[in-house]
mmCIF file of C-alpha atoms in Angstrom:
data_model
loop_
_atom_site.group_PDB
_atom_site.id
_atom_site.type_symbol
_atom_site.label_atom_id
_atom_site.label_comp_id
_atom_site.label_asym_id
_atom_site.label_seq_id
_atom_site.Cartn_x
_atom_site.Cartn_y
_atom_site.Cartn_z
ATOM 1 C CA MET A 1 -17.192 -11.001 -11.489
ATOM 2 C CA LYS A 2 -19.372 -13.703 -13.098
ATOM 3 C CA PHE A 3 -16.886 -16.187 -14.577
ATOM 4 C CA CYS A 4 -13.728 -17.953 -13.395
ATOM 5 C CA SER A 5 -10.647 -16.414 -15.035
ATOM 6 C CA THR A 6 -8.828 -19.749 -14.698
ATOM 7 C CA CYS A 7 -11.345 -22.176 -16.284
ATOM 8 C CA GLY A 8 -14.225 -20.046 -17.613
ATOM 9 C CA ALA A 9 -16.936 -21.697 -15.479
ATOM 10 C CA THR A 10 -19.419 -19.746 -13.333
ATOM 11 C CA VAL A 11 -18.370 -18.282 -9.990
ATOM 12 C CA VAL A 12 -20.570 -18.006 -6.910
ATOM 13 C CA LEU A 13 -20.190 -15.752 -3.896
ATOM 14 C CA ARG A 14 -19.642 -17.817 -0.742
ATOM 15 C CA ILE A 15 -17.504 -17.910 2.390
ATOM 16 C CA PRO A 16 -14.679 -20.442 1.870
ATOM 17 C CA GLU A 17 -13.881 -22.873 4.700
ATOM 18 C CA GLY A 18 -11.696 -21.210 7.333
ATOM 19 C CA ASP A 19 -12.514 -17.752 5.975
ATOM 20 C CA SER A 20 -14.976 -15.139 7.216
ATOM 21 C CA ILE A 21 -15.609 -13.050 4.103
ATOM 22 C CA PRO A 22 -17.655 -13.983 0.997
ATOM 23 C CA ARG A 23 -15.389 -14.587 -2.019
ATOM 24 C CA HIS A 24 -15.979 -15.358 -5.667
ATOM 25 C CA VAL A 25 -15.396 -19.134 -5.866
ATOM 26 C CA CYS A 26 -15.461 -21.199 -9.072
ATOM 27 C CA ILE A 27 -18.084 -23.967 -9.092
ATOM 28 C CA ALA A 28 -15.884 -26.144 -11.360
ATOM 29 C CA CYS A 29 -12.202 -25.725 -10.416
ATOM 30 C CA HIS A 30 -12.890 -24.210 -6.961
ATOM 31 C CA THR A 31 -10.379 -21.378 -7.426
ATOM 32 C CA ILE A 32 -11.000 -18.594 -4.883
ATOM 33 C CA HIS A 33 -10.774 -15.171 -6.544
ATOM 34 C CA TYR A 34 -9.623 -12.668 -3.926
ATOM 35 C CA ARG A 35 -10.040 -8.933 -4.408
ATOM 36 C CA ASN A 36 -7.767 -6.547 -2.567
ATOM 37 C CA PRO A 37 -7.226 -2.798 -2.223
ATOM 38 C CA LYS A 38 -5.264 -0.968 -4.879
ATOM 39 C CA ILE A 39 -2.329 1.341 -4.240
ATOM 40 C CA VAL A 40 -2.184 4.772 -5.866
ATOM 41 C CA VAL A 41 1.366 6.157 -5.919
ATOM 42 C CA GLY A 42 2.271 9.725 -6.706
ATOM 43 C CA CYS A 43 4.527 12.675 -6.136
ATOM 44 C CA LEU A 44 4.490 16.260 -4.908
ATOM 45 C CA PRO A 45 7.188 17.790 -7.165
ATOM 46 C CA VAL A 46 8.791 20.921 -5.717
ATOM 47 C CA TRP A 47 10.743 23.628 -7.588
ATOM 48 C CA GLU A 48 11.979 26.453 -5.334
ATOM 49 C CA ASP A 49 8.768 27.758 -3.675
ATOM 50 C CA LYS A 50 6.475 26.198 -6.273
ATOM 51 C CA ILE A 51 4.591 22.918 -6.725
ATOM 52 C CA LEU A 52 3.948 21.141 -10.018
ATOM 53 C CA LEU A 53 0.315 20.309 -10.749
ATOM 54 C CA CYS A 54 -1.297 18.557 -13.734
ATOM 55 C CA ARG A 55 -4.715 19.347 -15.212
ATOM 56 C CA ARG A 56 -6.471 16.082 -15.960
ATOM 57 C CA ALA A 57 -7.210 15.120 -19.573
ATOM 58 C CA ILE A 58 -9.108 12.007 -18.471
ATOM 59 C CA GLU A 59 -12.110 11.071 -16.376
ATOM 60 C CA PRO A 60 -12.799 11.101 -13.525
ATOM 61 C CA ARG A 61 -12.360 14.818 -12.768
ATOM 62 C CA TYR A 62 -11.540 15.853 -16.337
ATOM 63 C CA GLY A 63 -10.193 19.419 -16.338
ATOM 64 C CA LEU A 64 -9.381 19.544 -12.621
ATOM 65 C CA TRP A 65 -5.891 19.856 -11.130
ATOM 66 C CA THR A 66 -3.978 17.075 -9.409
ATOM 67 C CA LEU A 67 -0.534 15.916 -8.367
ATOM 68 C CA PRO A 68 0.930 13.261 -10.692
ATOM 69 C CA ALA A 69 -0.324 9.895 -9.377
ATOM 70 C CA GLY A 70 -1.762 6.601 -10.573
ATOM 71 C CA PHE A 71 -2.147 2.906 -9.873
ATOM 72 C CA MET A 72 1.005 1.100 -8.788
ATOM 73 C CA GLU A 73 2.003 -1.659 -11.228
ATOM 74 C CA ASN A 74 3.111 -5.217 -10.497
ATOM 75 C CA GLY A 75 6.891 -5.572 -10.370
ATOM 76 C CA GLU A 76 7.731 -2.053 -9.238
ATOM 77 C CA THR A 77 8.379 -0.425 -5.862
ATOM 78 C CA THR A 78 6.238 2.405 -4.501
ATOM 79 C CA ALA A 79 9.047 4.897 -5.249
ATOM 80 C CA GLN A 80 9.494 3.574 -8.798
ATOM 81 C CA GLY A 81 5.746 3.877 -9.350
ATOM 82 C CA ALA A 82 5.674 7.465 -8.085
ATOM 83 C CA MET A 83 8.546 8.428 -10.424
ATOM 84 C CA ARG A 84 6.928 6.601 -13.370
ATOM 85 C CA GLU A 85 3.619 8.415 -12.877
ATOM 86 C CA THR A 86 5.414 11.778 -12.626
ATOM 87 C CA LEU A 87 7.175 11.047 -15.892
ATOM 88 C CA GLU A 88 4.026 9.777 -17.641
ATOM 89 C CA GLU A 89 1.706 12.613 -16.598
ATOM 90 C CA ALA A 90 4.127 15.556 -16.607
ATOM 91 C CA ASN A 91 7.273 14.377 -18.434
ATOM 92 C CA ALA A 92 8.991 15.501 -15.241
ATOM 93 C CA LEU A 93 12.069 14.049 -13.553
ATOM 94 C CA VAL A 94 12.152 14.099 -9.771
ATOM 95 C CA GLU A 95 14.449 13.038 -6.978
ATOM 96 C CA LEU A 96 12.222 11.546 -4.277
ATOM 97 C CA LYS A 97 12.497 12.679 -0.657
ATOM 98 C CA GLY A 98 10.684 9.779 0.983
ATOM 99 C CA LEU A 99 7.059 8.817 1.501
ATOM 100 C CA TYR A 100 5.116 11.862 2.685
ATOM 101 C CA THR A 101 1.419 10.966 3.006
ATOM 102 C CA LEU A 102 -0.414 7.648 3.234
ATOM 103 C CA ILE A 103 -4.179 8.064 2.955
ATOM 104 C CA ASN A 104 -6.734 5.259 3.169
ATOM 105 C CA LEU A 105 -9.942 5.439 1.129
ATOM 106 C CA PRO A 106 -11.731 2.305 2.396
ATOM 107 C CA HIS A 107 -15.039 3.133 0.631
ATOM 108 C CA ILE A 108 -13.279 2.658 -2.716
ATOM 109 C CA SER A 109 -10.590 0.228 -1.442
ATOM 110 C CA GLN A 110 -7.631 2.429 -2.343
ATOM 111 C CA VAL A 111 -4.520 3.476 -0.445
ATOM 112 C CA TYR A 112 -2.803 6.650 -1.640
ATOM 113 C CA MET A 113 0.959 6.964 -1.121
ATOM 114 C CA MET A 114 2.388 10.353 -2.039
ATOM 115 C CA PHE A 115 6.120 11.107 -2.018
ATOM 116 C CA ARG A 116 7.789 14.491 -1.758
ATOM 117 C CA GLY A 117 10.022 15.072 -4.789
ATOM 118 C CA LYS A 118 12.565 17.613 -5.906
ATOM 119 C CA LEU A 119 11.933 18.598 -9.528
ATOM 120 C CA LEU A 120 15.268 18.193 -11.328
ATOM 121 C CA ASP A 121 14.715 20.636 -14.210
ATOM 122 C CA LEU A 122 12.016 22.702 -15.903
ATOM 123 C CA ASP A 123 11.705 20.449 -18.967
ATOM 124 C CA PHE A 124 8.215 19.285 -18.070
ATOM 125 C CA SER A 125 5.210 19.128 -20.381
ATOM 126 C CA PRO A 126 1.767 17.507 -20.452
ATOM 127 C CA GLY A 127 1.764 13.734 -20.795
ATOM 128 C CA ILE A 128 -1.081 11.973 -22.605
ATOM 129 C CA GLU A 129 -3.322 12.081 -19.507
ATOM 130 C CA SER A 130 -2.763 15.807 -18.831
ATOM 131 C CA LEU A 131 -4.176 18.920 -20.549
ATOM 132 C CA GLU A 132 -1.678 21.228 -18.902
ATOM 133 C CA VAL A 133 1.197 21.088 -16.400
ATOM 134 C CA ALA A 134 2.260 24.143 -14.405
ATOM 135 C CA LEU A 135 4.078 25.370 -11.298
ATOM 136 C CA PHE A 136 2.053 27.054 -8.541
ATOM 137 C CA ARG A 137 3.019 29.162 -5.535
ATOM 138 C CA GLU A 138 0.987 28.443 -2.386
ATOM 139 C CA GLU A 139 -1.200 31.533 -2.909
ATOM 140 C CA ASP A 140 -1.997 30.443 -6.473
ATOM 141 C CA ILE A 141 -3.029 26.811 -5.805
ATOM 142 C CA PRO A 142 -6.483 26.311 -7.399
ATOM 143 C CA TRP A 143 -8.018 24.895 -4.192
ATOM 144 C CA ASN A 144 -11.536 24.850 -5.639
ATOM 145 C CA GLU A 145 -10.424 23.073 -8.787
ATOM 146 C CA LEU A 146 -8.477 20.185 -7.246
ATOM 147 C CA ALA A 147 -9.467 16.729 -8.465
ATOM 148 C CA PHE A 148 -9.239 14.725 -5.229
ATOM 149 C CA THR A 149 -9.417 15.187 -1.447
ATOM 150 C CA THR A 150 -6.210 13.134 -1.105
ATOM 151 C CA ILE A 151 -4.378 15.740 -3.206
ATOM 152 C CA ARG A 152 -5.824 18.647 -1.220
ATOM 153 C CA ASP A 153 -4.826 16.972 2.072
ATOM 154 C CA THR A 154 -1.289 16.269 0.823
ATOM 155 C CA LEU A 155 -0.851 19.901 -0.292
ATOM 156 C CA LYS A 156 -2.259 21.224 3.028
ATOM 157 C CA HIS A 157 0.220 19.068 4.982
ATOM 158 C CA PHE A 158 3.054 20.269 2.771
ATOM 159 C CA PHE A 159 2.395 23.994 3.181
ATOM 160 C CA LEU A 160 1.891 23.656 6.951
ATOM 161 C CA ASP A 161 5.043 21.564 7.393
ATOM 162 C CA ARG A 162 7.023 23.986 5.220
ATOM 163 C CA LYS A 163 5.822 26.886 7.364
ATOM 164 C CA ASN A 164 6.883 24.979 10.490
ATOM 165 C CA GLY A 165 10.277 24.172 8.965
ATOM 166 C CA SER A 166 10.013 20.389 9.286
ATOM 167 C CA PHE A 167 8.514 17.733 7.018
ATOM 168 C CA GLN A 168 7.125 14.600 8.618
ATOM 169 C CA PHE A 169 5.296 11.522 7.383
ATOM 170 C CA HIS A 170 1.477 11.797 7.663
ATOM 171 C CA GLU A 171 -1.083 8.967 7.835
ATOM 172 C CA GLY A 172 -4.785 9.612 7.366
ATOM 173 C CA ASP A 173 -8.122 8.092 6.445
ATOM 174 C CA ILE A 174 -10.854 9.573 4.294
ATOM 175 C CA ILE A 175 -13.820 7.520 5.402
ATOM 176 C CA SER A 176 -16.260 8.788 2.804
ATOM 177 C CA SER A 177 -16.262 11.777 0.532
ATOM 178 C CA SER A 178 -18.213 13.152 -2.371
ATOM 179 C CA CYS A 179 -14.892 14.265 -3.806
ATOM 180 C CA ASP A 180 -13.286 10.799 -4.092
ATOM 181 C CA MET B 1 -5.673 -15.714 -16.481
ATOM 182 C CA LYS B 2 -7.283 -17.414 -19.484
ATOM 183 C CA PHE B 3 -10.919 -16.269 -19.407
ATOM 184 C CA CYS B 4 -12.756 -12.966 -18.980
ATOM 185 C CA SER B 5 -14.342 -12.759 -15.525
ATOM 186 C CA THR B 6 -17.018 -10.418 -16.916
ATOM 187 C CA CYS B 7 -18.296 -12.394 -19.941
ATOM 188 C CA GLY B 8 -16.465 -15.756 -19.909
ATOM 189 C CA ALA B 9 -14.788 -15.333 -23.323
ATOM 190 C CA THR B 10 -11.065 -15.837 -23.930
ATOM 191 C CA VAL B 11 -8.550 -13.163 -22.922
ATOM 192 C CA VAL B 12 -5.363 -12.307 -24.811
ATOM 193 C CA LEU B 13 -2.273 -10.519 -23.586
ATOM 194 C CA ARG B 14 -1.782 -7.241 -25.477
ATOM 195 C CA ILE B 15 -0.887 -3.593 -24.887
ATOM 196 C CA PRO B 16 -4.104 -1.530 -24.868
ATOM 197 C CA GLU B 17 -4.152 1.759 -26.782
ATOM 198 C CA GLY B 18 -2.539 4.535 -24.767
ATOM 199 C CA ASP B 19 -0.931 2.018 -22.409
ATOM 200 C CA SER B 20 2.637 0.688 -22.318
ATOM 201 C CA ILE B 21 2.226 -2.609 -20.472
ATOM 202 C CA PRO B 22 0.676 -5.875 -21.763
ATOM 203 C CA ARG B 23 -2.684 -6.556 -20.077
ATOM 204 C CA HIS B 24 -5.190 -9.387 -20.231
ATOM 205 C CA VAL B 25 -7.874 -8.057 -22.609
ATOM 206 C CA CYS B 26 -11.137 -9.849 -23.453
ATOM 207 C CA ILE B 27 -11.556 -10.653 -27.174
ATOM 208 C CA ALA B 28 -15.362 -10.350 -26.879
ATOM 209 C CA CYS B 29 -16.290 -7.554 -24.442
ATOM 210 C CA HIS B 30 -12.843 -5.854 -24.523
ATOM 211 C CA THR B 31 -12.635 -5.511 -20.741
ATOM 212 C CA ILE B 32 -9.059 -4.831 -19.638
ATOM 213 C CA HIS B 33 -8.139 -6.919 -16.595
ATOM 214 C CA TYR B 34 -5.518 -5.035 -14.598
ATOM 215 C CA ARG B 35 -3.354 -6.733 -11.986
ATOM 216 C CA ASN B 36 -1.844 -4.689 -9.184
ATOM 217 C CA PRO B 37 0.384 -5.208 -6.147
ATOM 218 C CA LYS B 38 -1.138 -6.512 -2.935
ATOM 219 C CA ILE B 39 -0.744 -4.938 0.482
ATOM 220 C CA VAL B 40 0.229 -7.068 3.487
ATOM 221 C CA VAL B 41 -0.688 -5.356 6.770
ATOM 222 C CA GLY B 42 0.559 -6.442 10.163
ATOM 223 C CA CYS B 43 1.613 -5.517 13.647
ATOM 224 C CA LEU B 44 4.578 -5.661 15.995
ATOM 225 C CA PRO B 45 2.775 -6.154 19.333
ATOM 226 C CA VAL B 46 4.813 -5.023 22.348
ATOM 227 C CA TRP B 47 4.325 -5.996 26.015
ATOM 228 C CA GLU B 48 6.877 -4.421 28.356
ATOM 229 C CA ASP B 49 10.258 -5.512 26.921
ATOM 230 C CA LYS B 50 8.766 -8.380 24.908
ATOM 231 C CA ILE B 51 7.411 -8.884 21.389
ATOM 232 C CA LEU B 52 4.563 -11.193 20.425
ATOM 233 C CA LEU B 53 5.346 -13.694 17.672
ATOM 234 C CA CYS B 54 3.159 -16.379 16.044
ATOM 235 C CA ARG B 55 4.350 -19.772 14.797
ATOM 236 C CA ARG B 56 2.741 -20.427 11.418
ATOM 237 C CA ALA B 57 0.229 -23.279 11.068
ATOM 238 C CA ILE B 58 -0.041 -22.706 7.310
ATOM 239 C CA GLU B 59 2.166 -22.709 4.235
ATOM 240 C CA PRO B 60 4.328 -21.016 3.183
ATOM 241 C CA ARG B 61 6.837 -21.292 6.039
ATOM 242 C CA TYR B 62 4.815 -23.726 8.141
ATOM 243 C CA GLY B 63 6.331 -23.944 11.630
ATOM 244 C CA LEU B 64 8.359 -20.736 11.378
ATOM 245 C CA TRP B 65 7.812 -17.618 13.505
ATOM 246 C CA THR B 66 6.283 -14.370 12.260
ATOM 247 C CA LEU B 67 4.598 -11.174 13.343
ATOM 248 C CA PRO B 68 0.814 -11.219 12.830
ATOM 249 C CA ALA B 69 0.207 -10.030 9.250
ATOM 250 C CA GLY B 70 -1.837 -10.824 6.181
ATOM 251 C CA PHE B 71 -3.447 -9.473 3.031
ATOM 252 C CA MET B 72 -5.387 -6.223 3.449
ATOM 253 C CA GLU B 73 -9.082 -6.624 2.581
ATOM 254 C CA ASN B 74 -11.299 -4.374 0.483
ATOM 255 C CA GLY B 75 -13.268 -1.881 2.604
ATOM 256 C CA GLU B 76 -10.811 -1.571 5.471
ATOM 257 C CA THR B 77 -7.998 0.848 6.322
ATOM 258 C CA THR B 78 -4.397 -0.275 6.755
ATOM 259 C CA ALA B 79 -4.717 0.148 10.550
ATOM 260 C CA GLN B 80 -7.981 -1.820 10.661
ATOM 261 C CA GLY B 81 -6.328 -4.575 8.626
ATOM 262 C CA ALA B 82 -3.334 -4.738 10.950
ATOM 263 C CA MET B 83 -5.604 -5.011 14.018
ATOM 264 C CA ARG B 84 -7.784 -7.637 12.305
ATOM 265 C CA GLU B 85 -4.801 -9.805 11.430
ATOM 266 C CA THR B 86 -3.466 -9.505 15.005
ATOM 267 C CA LEU B 87 -6.830 -10.643 16.330
ATOM 268 C CA GLU B 88 -7.183 -13.476 13.780
ATOM 269 C CA GLU B 89 -3.693 -14.933 14.186
ATOM 270 C CA ALA B 90 -3.067 -14.328 17.882
ATOM 271 C CA ASN B 91 -6.455 -13.434 19.421
ATOM 272 C CA ALA B 92 -4.580 -10.372 20.631
ATOM 273 C CA LEU B 93 -5.882 -6.828 21.127
ATOM 274 C CA VAL B 94 -3.486 -3.998 20.360
ATOM 275 C CA GLU B 95 -3.473 -0.226 20.381
ATOM 276 C CA LEU B 96 -1.596 0.855 17.255
ATOM 277 C CA LYS B 97 1.239 3.384 17.458
ATOM 278 C CA GLY B 98 1.379 4.338 13.772
ATOM 279 C CA LEU B 99 2.885 2.803 10.663
ATOM 280 C CA TYR B 100 6.411 1.613 11.421
ATOM 281 C CA THR B 101 7.865 -0.125 8.335
ATOM 282 C CA LEU B 102 6.877 -0.102 4.672
ATOM 283 C CA ILE B 103 8.765 -2.711 2.653
ATOM 284 C CA ASN B 104 8.438 -3.278 -1.093
ATOM 285 C CA LEU B 105 8.804 -6.786 -2.528
ATOM 286 C CA PRO B 106 8.573 -6.026 -6.267
ATOM 287 C CA HIS B 107 9.540 -9.565 -7.344
ATOM 288 C CA ILE B 108 6.285 -10.842 -5.825
ATOM 289 C CA SER B 109 4.334 -7.571 -6.212
ATOM 290 C CA GLN B 110 3.666 -7.084 -2.511
ATOM 291 C CA VAL B 111 4.007 -4.102 -0.183
ATOM 292 C CA TYR B 112 4.341 -4.862 3.534
ATOM 293 C CA MET B 113 3.058 -2.294 6.023
ATOM 294 C CA MET B 114 3.832 -3.095 9.641
ATOM 295 C CA PHE B 115 2.503 -1.038 12.564
ATOM 296 C CA ARG B 116 3.910 -0.820 16.076
ATOM 297 C CA GLY B 117 1.272 -1.887 18.585
ATOM 298 C CA LYS B 118 0.863 -1.904 22.354
ATOM 299 C CA LEU B 119 -0.504 -5.269 23.484
ATOM 300 C CA LEU B 120 -3.504 -4.441 25.695
ATOM 301 C CA ASP B 121 -3.578 -7.622 27.813
ATOM 302 C CA LEU B 122 -2.117 -11.117 28.036
ATOM 303 C CA ASP B 123 -5.266 -12.914 26.845
ATOM 304 C CA PHE B 124 -3.713 -14.026 23.580
ATOM 305 C CA SER B 125 -3.820 -17.506 22.074
ATOM 306 C CA PRO B 126 -3.191 -19.178 18.719
ATOM 307 C CA GLY B 127 -5.700 -18.329 15.998
ATOM 308 C CA ILE B 128 -6.537 -20.891 13.300
ATOM 309 C CA GLU B 129 -3.421 -19.976 11.258
ATOM 310 C CA SER B 130 -1.022 -20.227 14.224
ATOM 311 C CA LEU B 131 0.454 -23.248 16.010
ATOM 312 C CA GLU B 132 1.690 -21.204 18.937
ATOM 313 C CA VAL B 133 1.805 -17.572 20.099
ATOM 314 C CA ALA B 134 4.411 -16.350 22.569
ATOM 315 C CA LEU B 135 6.239 -13.303 23.929
ATOM 316 C CA PHE B 136 9.981 -12.991 23.267
ATOM 317 C CA ARG B 137 12.686 -10.782 24.748
ATOM 318 C CA GLU B 138 15.238 -9.481 22.219
ATOM 319 C CA GLU B 139 17.808 -12.086 23.248
ATOM 320 C CA ASP B 140 15.290 -14.888 22.745
ATOM 321 C CA ILE B 141 14.021 -13.968 19.250
ATOM 322 C CA PRO B 142 14.373 -17.096 17.054
ATOM 323 C CA TRP B 143 16.279 -15.239 14.311
ATOM 324 C CA ASN B 144 17.022 -18.425 12.376
ATOM 325 C CA GLU B 145 13.430 -19.570 12.487
ATOM 326 C CA LEU B 146 11.703 -16.403 11.229
ATOM 327 C CA ALA B 147 9.320 -16.892 8.308
ATOM 328 C CA PHE B 148 10.051 -13.776 6.228
ATOM 329 C CA THR B 149 12.805 -11.226 5.598
ATOM 330 C CA THR B 150 10.237 -8.427 6.045
ATOM 331 C CA ILE B 151 9.608 -9.626 9.594
ATOM 332 C CA ARG B 152 13.321 -9.875 10.387
ATOM 333 C CA ASP B 153 13.908 -6.349 9.039
ATOM 334 C CA THR B 154 10.994 -4.928 11.047
ATOM 335 C CA LEU B 155 12.277 -6.545 14.252
ATOM 336 C CA LYS B 156 15.858 -5.331 13.588
ATOM 337 C CA HIS B 157 14.604 -1.750 13.128
ATOM 338 C CA PHE B 158 12.569 -2.013 16.316
ATOM 339 C CA PHE B 159 15.403 -3.201 18.556
ATOM 340 C CA LEU B 160 17.821 -0.624 17.127
ATOM 341 C CA ASP B 161 15.309 2.233 17.476
ATOM 342 C CA ARG B 162 14.448 1.107 21.012
ATOM 343 C CA LYS B 163 18.148 1.121 21.925
ATOM 344 C CA ASN B 164 18.457 4.647 20.463
ATOM 345 C CA GLY B 165 15.368 5.804 22.365
ATOM 346 C CA SER B 166 13.414 6.985 19.335
ATOM 347 C CA PHE B 167 11.088 5.166 16.916
ATOM 348 C CA GLN B 168 10.861 6.435 13.377
ATOM 349 C CA PHE B 169 9.110 5.304 10.215
ATOM 350 C CA HIS B 170 11.285 3.111 7.934
ATOM 351 C CA GLU B 171 10.928 2.515 4.181
ATOM 352 C CA GLY B 172 12.796 -0.253 2.425
ATOM 353 C CA ASP B 173 12.906 -2.526 -0.611
ATOM 354 C CA ILE B 174 13.744 -6.210 -0.743
ATOM 355 C CA ILE B 175 14.639 -6.596 -4.389
ATOM 356 C CA SER B 176 14.955 -10.353 -4.424
ATOM 357 C CA SER B 177 15.305 -12.910 -1.706
ATOM 358 C CA SER B 178 15.254 -16.642 -1.309
ATOM 359 C CA CYS B 179 13.405 -16.023 1.954
ATOM 360 C CA ASP B 180 10.347 -14.286 0.495
#
């Protein structure tokens, strides 16, 4: 950030009075421009014993597999965002089963929130950001071709919980990773 | 937003190619300026049968009571943010017991995440954003002087779960409210 989005003047990095963190502050209108973590919302869509995955048609991780997920938008709830992303990336309709994993990625200032979802029908297809969308049994998950650690962790929790017969909410942190 | 924070030129509101939502786009360098929901992290600090509340020394809701909470910062985890806010607003040290409530406020594009916390000692005092910090038994909670609906809902869940002998994670949406 070099310029004030309110008045167009230059911004400088300084600690505002009563604050403890350097912020971008406008030298003319004195607006403080805060920057905050972004939420990524997504879904683990389940059909019988299979999971829906999308192969990415965009960077980063072009060509690798992921669960449908993306940045939460202003004006929506986390659940609405997860359903929207599932529709956009896989043209898939899901009934959500509650928040399943919440994973912090402080090194990139993101918080992942993945919901479990019941896939409502098999009328799915690649959205504009996907090359391919397909259902996978546990033994067929392409573990070495997953796009993100958050997705791997969410799938691992799911298969373990399913084996144990009880799904519970999981919180975790990925402090630093070459894969995110 | 009127000016590009990258190059200082004018921004216009338009739907970028491949997108479906109007964004602020720079007419000169074509940077797309996304806006996303903010996370508010906080804590419900417990000491024996009492809860720690802070009386706000800042707007909005100056003079009303709240749980320690505030905007999550870049580079921290949700738990770190909740502990930081508890320290800043109440000079209180807590041991967190996991995420307790997640409440969407889509009309103001915020997501509240409140943790249960065990207050570690009684050396608390008002931080710069608090007029007063005090412990309250359930029967003494100033229900009509609480600052935010999210705080009321979190406290209601807590007292009901405590009565039932089991704390569980709660998700909720506040679609619109005169109190937030």
